[in-house]
CSV table of C-alpha atoms and ligand atoms in Angstrom, one decimal:
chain,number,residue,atom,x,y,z
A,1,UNK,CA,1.8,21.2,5.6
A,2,UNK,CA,-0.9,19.9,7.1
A,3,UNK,CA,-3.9,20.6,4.2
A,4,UNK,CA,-6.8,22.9,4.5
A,5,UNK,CA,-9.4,19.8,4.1
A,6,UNK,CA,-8.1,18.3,6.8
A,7,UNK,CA,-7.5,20.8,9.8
A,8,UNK,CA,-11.3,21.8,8.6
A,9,UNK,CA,-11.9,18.4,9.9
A,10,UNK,CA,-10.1,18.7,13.0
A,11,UNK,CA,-7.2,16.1,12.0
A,12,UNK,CA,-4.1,18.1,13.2
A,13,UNK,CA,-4.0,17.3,16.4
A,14,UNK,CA,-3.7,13.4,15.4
A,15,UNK,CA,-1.7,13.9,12.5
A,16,UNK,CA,1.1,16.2,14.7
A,17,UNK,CA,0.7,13.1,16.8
A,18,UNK,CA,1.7,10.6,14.6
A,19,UNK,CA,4.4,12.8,13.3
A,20,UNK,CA,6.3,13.3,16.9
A,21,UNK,CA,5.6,9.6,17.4
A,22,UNK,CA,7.2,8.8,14.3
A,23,UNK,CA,10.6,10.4,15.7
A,24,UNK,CA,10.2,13.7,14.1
A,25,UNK,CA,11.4,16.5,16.3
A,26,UNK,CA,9.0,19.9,15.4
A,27,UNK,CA,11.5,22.6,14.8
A,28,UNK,CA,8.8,25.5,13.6
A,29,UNK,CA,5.2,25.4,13.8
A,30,UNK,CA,2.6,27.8,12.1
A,31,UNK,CA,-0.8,28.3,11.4
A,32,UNK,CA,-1.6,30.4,8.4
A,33,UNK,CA,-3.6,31.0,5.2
A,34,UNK,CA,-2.2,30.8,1.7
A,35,UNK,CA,-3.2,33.6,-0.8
A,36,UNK,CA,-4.3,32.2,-4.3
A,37,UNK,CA,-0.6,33.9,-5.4
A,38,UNK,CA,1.0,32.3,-2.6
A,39,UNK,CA,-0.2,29.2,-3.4
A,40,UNK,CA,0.6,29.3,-6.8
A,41,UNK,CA,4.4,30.3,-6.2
A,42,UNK,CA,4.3,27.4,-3.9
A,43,UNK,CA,3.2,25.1,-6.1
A,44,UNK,CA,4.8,26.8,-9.1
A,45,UNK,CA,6.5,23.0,-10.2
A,46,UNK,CA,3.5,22.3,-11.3
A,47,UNK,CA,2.5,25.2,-13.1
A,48,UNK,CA,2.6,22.6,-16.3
A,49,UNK,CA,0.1,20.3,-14.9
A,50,UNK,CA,-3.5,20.1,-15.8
A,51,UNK,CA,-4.9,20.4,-12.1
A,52,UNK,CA,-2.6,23.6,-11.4
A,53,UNK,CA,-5.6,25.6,-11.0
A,54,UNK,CA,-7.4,23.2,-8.8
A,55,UNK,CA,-4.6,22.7,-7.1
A,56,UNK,CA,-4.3,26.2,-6.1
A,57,UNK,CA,-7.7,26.9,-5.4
A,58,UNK,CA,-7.3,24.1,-2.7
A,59,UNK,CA,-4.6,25.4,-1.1
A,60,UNK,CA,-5.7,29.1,-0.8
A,61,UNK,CA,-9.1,27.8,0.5
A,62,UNK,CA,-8.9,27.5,3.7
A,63,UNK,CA,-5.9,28.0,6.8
A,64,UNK,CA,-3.1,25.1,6.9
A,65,UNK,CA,-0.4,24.4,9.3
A,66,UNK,CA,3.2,24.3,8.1
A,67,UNK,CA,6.2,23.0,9.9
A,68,UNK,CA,9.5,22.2,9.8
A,69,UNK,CA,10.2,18.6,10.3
A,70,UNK,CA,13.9,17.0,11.6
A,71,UNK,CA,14.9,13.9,11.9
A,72,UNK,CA,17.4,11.6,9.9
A,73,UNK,CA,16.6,11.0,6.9
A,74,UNK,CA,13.4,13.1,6.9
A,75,UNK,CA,12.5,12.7,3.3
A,76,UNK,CA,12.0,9.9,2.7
A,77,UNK,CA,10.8,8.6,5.9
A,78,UNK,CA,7.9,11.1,5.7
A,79,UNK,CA,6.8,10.3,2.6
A,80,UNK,CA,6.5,6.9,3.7
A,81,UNK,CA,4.6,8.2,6.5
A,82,UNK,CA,1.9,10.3,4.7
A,83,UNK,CA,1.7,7.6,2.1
A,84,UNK,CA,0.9,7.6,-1.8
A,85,UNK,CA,-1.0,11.2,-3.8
A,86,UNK,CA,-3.9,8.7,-3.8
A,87,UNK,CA,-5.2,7.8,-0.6
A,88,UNK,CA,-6.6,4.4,-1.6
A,89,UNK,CA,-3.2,3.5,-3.0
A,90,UNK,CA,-1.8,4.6,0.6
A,91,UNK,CA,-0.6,1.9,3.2
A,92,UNK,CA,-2.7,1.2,6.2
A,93,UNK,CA,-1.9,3.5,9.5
A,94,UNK,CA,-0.4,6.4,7.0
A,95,UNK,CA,-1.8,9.7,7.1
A,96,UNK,CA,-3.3,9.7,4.3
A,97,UNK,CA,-4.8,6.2,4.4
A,98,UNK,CA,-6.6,8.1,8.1
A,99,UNK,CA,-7.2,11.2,6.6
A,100,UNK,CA,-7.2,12.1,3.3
A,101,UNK,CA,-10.2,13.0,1.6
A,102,UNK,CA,-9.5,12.3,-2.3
A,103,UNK,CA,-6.1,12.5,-4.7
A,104,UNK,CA,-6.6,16.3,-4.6
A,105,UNK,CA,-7.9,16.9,-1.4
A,106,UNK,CA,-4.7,14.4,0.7
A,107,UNK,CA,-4.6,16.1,4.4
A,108,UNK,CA,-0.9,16.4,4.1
A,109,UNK,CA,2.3,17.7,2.1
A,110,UNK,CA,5.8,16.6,2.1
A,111,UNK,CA,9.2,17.8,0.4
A,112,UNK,CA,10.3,15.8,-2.0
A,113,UNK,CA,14.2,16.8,-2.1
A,114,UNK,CA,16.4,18.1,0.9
A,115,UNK,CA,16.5,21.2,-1.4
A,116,UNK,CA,13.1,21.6,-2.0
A,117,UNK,CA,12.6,21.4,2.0
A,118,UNK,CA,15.3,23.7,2.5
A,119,UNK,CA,12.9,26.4,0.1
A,120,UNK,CA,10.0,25.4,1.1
A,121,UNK,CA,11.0,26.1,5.2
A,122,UNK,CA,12.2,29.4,4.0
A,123,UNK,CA,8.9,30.1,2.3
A,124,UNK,CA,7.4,30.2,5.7
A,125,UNK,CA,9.4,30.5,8.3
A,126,UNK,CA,12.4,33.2,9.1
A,127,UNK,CA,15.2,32.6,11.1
A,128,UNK,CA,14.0,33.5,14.5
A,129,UNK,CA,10.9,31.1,14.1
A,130,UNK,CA,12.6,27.8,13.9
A,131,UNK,CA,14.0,26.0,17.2
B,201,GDP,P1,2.6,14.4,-3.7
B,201,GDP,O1,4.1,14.6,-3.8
B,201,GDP,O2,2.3,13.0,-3.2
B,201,GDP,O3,1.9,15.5,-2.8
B,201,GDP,O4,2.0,14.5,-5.1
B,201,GDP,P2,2.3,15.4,-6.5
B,201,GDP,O5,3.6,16.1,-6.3
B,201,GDP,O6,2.1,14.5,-7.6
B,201,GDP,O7,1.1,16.4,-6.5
B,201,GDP,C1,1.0,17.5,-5.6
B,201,GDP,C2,-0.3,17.7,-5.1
B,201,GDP,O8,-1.2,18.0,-6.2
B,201,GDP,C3,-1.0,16.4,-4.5
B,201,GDP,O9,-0.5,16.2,-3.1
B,201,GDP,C4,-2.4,16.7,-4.6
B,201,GDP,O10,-2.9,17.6,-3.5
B,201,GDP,C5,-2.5,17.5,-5.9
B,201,GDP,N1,-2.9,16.5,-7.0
B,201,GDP,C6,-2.2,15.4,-7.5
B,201,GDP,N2,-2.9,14.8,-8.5
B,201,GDP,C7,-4.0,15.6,-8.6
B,201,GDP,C8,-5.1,15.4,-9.5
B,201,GDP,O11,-5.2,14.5,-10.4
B,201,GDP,N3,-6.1,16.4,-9.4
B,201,GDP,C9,-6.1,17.4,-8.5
B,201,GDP,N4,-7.1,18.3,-8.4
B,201,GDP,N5,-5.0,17.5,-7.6
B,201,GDP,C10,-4.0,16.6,-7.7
């Protein structure tokens, strides 16, 4: 996901950039709004955490862009592109090094497992939407 702070800022045009020139091949695309209860079953691994709410709020506050992302060994590599939670902890040239606002407000999401991008593509996208 590209994060509501950040397409308010007019970032997602650069950050799809830097994802397609980092190899990835864009295999579904969508621009969409979270409800607060969508959000929060998104996010529900966290539902223990102390900034759950926050965390939420964010995420149901404005539209974000979602995608499915391919490429070998996507996980990892990804993570390494939008760099650390904490964008001054990030590497230079990752996204969110560029973009990121704060450690809450990060411009960008990643899966974390395989499995977890497996549920998280279905959480958006049906069959017929992915190429
Ligand atoms: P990620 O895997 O790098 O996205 O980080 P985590 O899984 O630890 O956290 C999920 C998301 O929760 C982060 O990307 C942030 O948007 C948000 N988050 C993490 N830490 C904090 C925090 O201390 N406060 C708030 N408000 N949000 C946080």
């Amino acid at each position: 996901m590209i994060k509501p702070e950040a397409v308010a800022a007019g970032h997602t045009g650069k950050i799809i950039d830097m994802i397609i020139s980092n190899g990835y091949r864009i295999l579904a695309l969508k621009y969409t709004r979270l409800s607060q209860e969508e959000a929060g079953v998104f996010y529900a691994v966290h539902k223990e955490r102390p900034f759950y709410g926050e965390l939420v709020d964010y995420m149901a506050s404005g539209p974000i862009y979602a995608a499915i992302l391919e490429k070998d060994n996507a996980v990892e590599d990804y993570r390494k592109l939008i760099g650390a939670t904490d964008p001054a902890q990030a590497e230079e040239g990752t996204i969110r090094k560029r973009f990121a606002e704060s450690k809450a407000k990060n411009a960008a999401h990643g899966s974390d497992s395989d499995a977890n991008a497996e549920i998280e593509g279905n959480f958006f996208f049906s069959g017929r939407e992915r190429f």
